[in-house]
Amino acid sequence: MSRNEDIVRLVVLTNAMRKRWRRKSLKMDAGLTMMAADRADNMSANSALIHVDGPAENIGFGFENAGDALKGWMNSPDHRDNIVNKEHTHMGVGLSISDGIKWWCVLFGSSRR
């Protein structure tokens, strides 16, 4: 599966999980996606998980595919809370691959009206 296919798959799976929790689907946000891509690239370049202040985030490395990433995060209360948070309306996904290792970053945001 290509990098872009992994990203699309994670969005689809995340929204399917939100539906199971009776939450609205998240919309992709270009700004969050650019930030998530930068964070994933930074973690990959430094071979380290790096949390940064800002939007709610789920990060991880070594997950072979989107399904594994979502499963891992759903098994962690803090990460699961980000995925199913009722206030979140948007998301951005970044994925960087270095030496065959996938570095994932998902950012969550809320629309302000």
Coordinates of N, CA and C in Angstrom, one line a residue:
M1 N 0.8 -1.2 0.0 CA 0.0 0.0 0.0 C 0.9 1.2 0.0
S2 N 0.5 2.2 -0.8 CA 1.3 3.4 -0.9 C 1.1 4.3 0.4
R3 N 1.9 5.3 0.5 CA 1.8 6.2 1.7 C 0.4 6.9 1.6
N4 N 0.0 7.4 0.5 CA -1.3 8.1 0.4 C -2.4 7.2 0.6
E5 N -2.3 5.9 0.2 CA -3.4 5.0 0.5 C -3.5 4.7 1.9
D6 N -2.3 4.6 2.6 CA -2.3 4.4 4.1 C -3.0 5.6 4.8
I7 N -2.8 6.8 4.3 CA -3.4 8.0 4.9 C -4.9 7.9 4.7
V8 N -5.3 7.7 3.5 CA -6.8 7.6 3.2 C -7.4 6.5 4.0
R9 N -6.7 5.4 4.1 CA -7.3 4.2 4.9 C -7.5 4.6 6.3
L10 N -6.5 5.3 6.9 CA -6.6 5.7 8.3 C -7.8 6.7 8.5
V11 N -8.0 7.6 7.6 CA -9.2 8.5 7.7 C -10.5 7.7 7.6
V12 N -10.6 6.8 6.7 CA -11.8 5.9 6.6 C -12.0 5.1 7.8
L13 N -11.0 4.5 8.4 CA -11.1 3.6 9.6 C -11.4 4.5 10.8
T14 N -10.8 5.7 10.9 CA -11.1 6.5 12.0 C -12.6 7.0 12.0
N15 N -13.1 7.3 10.8 CA -14.5 7.7 10.8 C -15.4 6.5 11.0
A16 N -15.0 5.4 10.6 CA -15.9 4.2 10.9 C -15.9 3.9 12.4
M17 N -14.8 4.1 13.0 CA -14.7 3.9 14.5 C -15.6 5.0 15.2
R18 N -15.5 6.2 14.7 CA -16.3 7.3 15.3 C -17.8 7.0 15.1
K19 N -18.2 6.4 14.0 CA -19.6 6.0 13.7 C -20.0 5.0 14.8
R20 N -19.2 4.0 15.1 CA -19.5 3.0 16.1 C -19.7 3.6 17.4
W21 N -19.0 4.8 17.7 CA -19.2 5.5 19.0 C -20.3 6.6 18.9
R22 N -21.0 6.6 17.8 CA -22.1 7.5 17.5 C -21.5 9.0 17.5
R23 N -20.4 9.1 16.8 CA -19.8 10.5 16.6 C -19.9 10.8 15.2
K24 N -19.9 12.1 14.9 CA -19.9 12.6 13.5 C -18.5 12.3 12.9
S25 N -18.5 12.1 11.6 CA -17.3 11.9 10.8 C -16.4 13.2 10.9
L26 N -15.1 13.0 10.9 CA -14.1 14.1 10.9 C -13.9 14.5 9.4
K27 N -13.7 15.7 9.2 CA -13.4 16.2 7.8 C -11.9 16.5 7.8
M28 N -11.3 16.2 6.6 CA -9.8 16.5 6.5 C -9.6 18.0 6.4
D29 N -8.6 18.4 7.1 CA -8.2 19.9 7.1 C -6.8 20.0 6.6
A30 N -6.7 20.9 5.6 CA -5.4 21.1 4.9 C -4.3 21.6 5.9
G31 N -4.7 22.5 6.7 CA -3.7 23.0 7.7 C -3.2 22.0 8.7
L32 N -4.1 21.2 9.2 CA -3.8 20.1 10.1 C -3.0 19.1 9.4
T33 N -3.3 18.8 8.1 CA -2.6 17.8 7.4 C -1.1 18.2 7.1
M34 N -0.9 19.5 6.8 CA 0.5 20.0 6.6 C 1.3 19.9 7.9
M35 N 0.6 20.3 9.0 CA 1.3 20.2 10.3 C 1.6 18.8 10.7
A36 N 0.7 17.9 10.5 CA 0.9 16.5 10.8 C 2.0 15.9 9.9
A37 N 2.1 16.3 8.6 CA 3.1 15.8 7.8 C 4.5 16.2 8.2
D38 N 4.6 17.5 8.6 CA 5.8 18.1 9.1 C 6.3 17.4 10.4
R39 N 5.3 17.1 11.3 CA 5.6 16.4 12.6 C 6.1 15.0 12.3
A40 N 5.4 14.3 11.4 CA 5.8 12.9 11.1 C 7.2 12.9 10.5
D41 N 7.5 13.8 9.6 CA 8.8 13.9 9.0 C 9.9 14.2 10.1
N42 N 9.6 15.1 11.0 CA 10.5 15.5 12.1 C 10.8 14.2 13.0
M43 N 9.8 13.5 13.3 CA 10.0 12.3 14.1 C 10.8 11.3 13.4
S44 N 10.5 11.1 12.1 CA 11.3 10.2 11.3 C 12.7 10.6 11.2
A45 N 13.0 11.8 11.0 CA 14.4 12.3 10.8 C 15.2 12.2 12.1
N46 N 14.4 12.3 13.3 CA 15.1 12.2 14.6 C 15.0 10.9 15.2
S47 N 14.3 9.9 14.6 CA 14.1 8.6 15.1 C 13.5 8.7 16.5
A48 N 12.6 9.5 16.8 CA 12.0 9.7 18.1 C 10.6 10.2 18.1
L49 N 9.8 9.7 19.0 CA 8.4 10.2 19.1 C 8.5 11.6 19.8
I50 N 8.0 12.6 19.2 CA 8.1 14.0 19.7 C 6.7 14.6 19.8
H51 N 6.2 14.8 21.0 CA 4.9 15.5 21.2 C 5.2 17.0 21.2
V52 N 4.3 17.7 20.5 CA 4.4 19.2 20.4 C 3.1 19.8 20.9
D53 N 3.2 20.9 21.6 CA 2.0 21.6 22.0 C 1.2 22.0 20.8
G54 N -0.1 22.1 21.0 CA -1.0 22.5 19.9 C -2.2 21.6 19.9
P55 N -2.7 21.3 18.7 CA -3.9 20.5 18.6 C -3.7 19.1 19.2
A56 N -4.8 18.5 19.6 CA -4.7 17.1 20.1 C -4.1 16.3 19.0
E57 N -3.2 15.3 19.5 CA -2.5 14.5 18.5 C -2.4 13.1 19.0
N58 N -2.3 12.2 18.0 CA -1.9 10.8 18.2 C -0.7 10.6 17.4
I59 N 0.4 10.1 18.0 CA 1.6 9.8 17.2 C 2.0 8.3 17.5
G60 N 2.8 7.8 16.6 CA 3.3 6.4 16.8 C 4.2 6.0 15.7
F61 N 4.9 5.0 15.9 CA 5.8 4.5 14.9 C 5.8 2.9 14.9
G62 N 6.1 2.4 13.8 CA 6.2 0.9 13.7 C 4.9 0.2 13.3
F63 N 3.8 0.9 13.3 CA 2.5 0.3 12.9 C 2.7 0.1 11.4
E64 N 2.4 -1.2 11.0 CA 2.6 -1.6 9.6 C 1.6 -1.0 8.7
N65 N 0.4 -0.7 9.2 CA -0.7 -0.2 8.4 C -1.7 0.6 9.2
A66 N -2.6 1.2 8.5 CA -3.6 2.1 9.2 C -4.4 1.4 10.3
G67 N -4.8 0.1 9.9 CA -5.6 -0.7 10.9 C -4.8 -0.9 12.2
D68 N -3.5 -1.3 12.0 CA -2.7 -1.5 13.2 C -2.6 -0.2 14.1
A69 N -2.4 0.9 13.4 CA -2.3 2.2 14.1 C -3.6 2.5 14.9
L70 N -4.7 2.4 14.2 CA -6.0 2.7 14.9 C -6.2 1.7 16.0
K71 N -5.9 0.5 15.8 CA -6.1 -0.5 16.9 C -5.2 -0.2 18.1
G72 N -3.9 0.2 17.8 CA -3.0 0.6 18.9 C -3.6 1.8 19.7
W73 N -4.0 2.8 19.0 CA -4.5 4.0 19.6 C -5.8 3.7 20.4
M74 N -6.7 2.9 19.8 CA -7.9 2.6 20.5 C -7.7 1.8 21.8
N75 N -6.6 1.1 21.9 CA -6.2 0.4 23.1 C -5.6 1.3 24.2
S76 N -5.4 2.6 23.9 CA -4.8 3.5 24.8 C -5.8 4.6 25.2
P77 N -6.2 4.7 26.4 CA -7.3 5.6 26.8 C -7.1 7.0 26.3
D78 N -5.9 7.6 26.4 CA -5.7 9.0 26.0 C -5.8 9.1 24.5
H79 N -5.3 8.2 23.8 CA -5.3 8.2 22.3 C -6.8 8.0 21.8
R80 N -7.5 7.0 22.5 CA -8.9 6.8 22.1 C -9.7 8.0 22.4
D81 N -9.5 8.7 23.5 CA -10.2 9.9 23.7 C -10.1 10.9 22.6
N82 N -8.9 11.1 22.0 CA -8.7 12.0 20.9 C -9.6 11.5 19.7
I83 N -9.6 10.2 19.5 CA -10.3 9.7 18.3 C -11.8 9.9 18.4
V84 N -12.4 9.7 19.6 CA -13.8 9.7 19.8 C -14.4 11.0 20.4
N85 N -13.5 12.0 20.6 CA -13.9 13.2 21.2 C -15.0 13.9 20.4
K86 N -16.1 14.2 21.1 CA -17.3 14.8 20.4 C -17.0 16.2 19.8
E87 N -16.0 16.9 20.4 CA -15.7 18.2 20.0 C -14.9 18.3 18.8
H88 N -14.2 17.2 18.4 CA -13.4 17.2 17.2 C -14.2 17.1 16.0
T89 N -13.9 18.0 15.0 CA -14.7 18.0 13.8 C -13.8 17.8 12.6
H90 N -12.5 18.0 12.8 CA -11.5 17.9 11.7 C -10.3 17.1 12.1
M91 N -9.6 16.6 11.1 CA -8.3 15.9 11.3 C -7.3 16.1 10.2
G92 N -6.1 15.9 10.5 CA -5.0 15.9 9.5 C -4.1 14.7 9.8
V93 N -3.6 14.1 8.8 CA -2.8 12.9 8.9 C -1.5 13.1 8.2
G94 N -0.4 12.7 8.9 CA 0.9 12.7 8.3 C 1.6 11.4 8.5
L95 N 2.3 10.9 7.5 CA 3.0 9.6 7.5 C 4.3 9.8 6.8
S96 N 5.3 9.4 7.6 CA 6.7 9.5 7.0 C 7.3 8.1 7.1
I97 N 8.0 7.6 6.1 CA 8.6 6.3 6.1 C 10.1 6.4 6.0
S98 N 10.8 5.8 6.9 CA 12.3 5.9 6.9 C 12.8 4.5 7.3
D99 N 13.7 4.0 6.4 CA 14.2 2.6 6.7 C 13.2 1.6 6.9
G100 N 12.0 1.8 6.2 CA 10.9 0.8 6.3 C 10.1 1.0 7.5
I101 N 10.4 2.0 8.3 CA 9.6 2.2 9.5 C 8.6 3.4 9.3
K102 N 7.3 3.2 9.6 CA 6.3 4.2 9.4 C 6.2 5.0 10.7
W103 N 6.2 6.3 10.5 CA 6.0 7.3 11.6 C 4.7 8.0 11.3
W104 N 3.7 7.9 12.2 CA 2.4 8.4 12.1 C 2.1 9.6 13.0
C105 N 1.4 10.6 12.4 CA 0.9 11.7 13.2 C -0.5 12.1 12.8
V106 N -1.4 12.1 13.7 CA -2.8 12.5 13.5 C -3.1 13.7 14.4
L107 N -3.5 14.8 13.8 CA -3.9 16.0 14.6 C -5.4 16.1 14.5
F108 N -6.0 16.5 15.6 CA -7.5 16.7 15.7 C -7.8 18.2 16.0
G109 N -8.8 18.7 15.4 CA -9.2 20.1 15.7 C -10.7 20.2 15.7
S110 N -11.2 21.4 16.1 CA -12.6 21.7 16.2 C -12.8 22.9 15.4
S111 N -14.0 23.0 14.7 CA -14.3 24.2 14.0 C -14.8 25.2 15.0
R112 N -14.5 26.4 14.8 CA -15.0 27.5 15.7 C -15.9 28.4 14.9
R113 N -17.1 28.5 15.5 CA -18.2 29.3 14.8 C -18.5 30.5 15.7

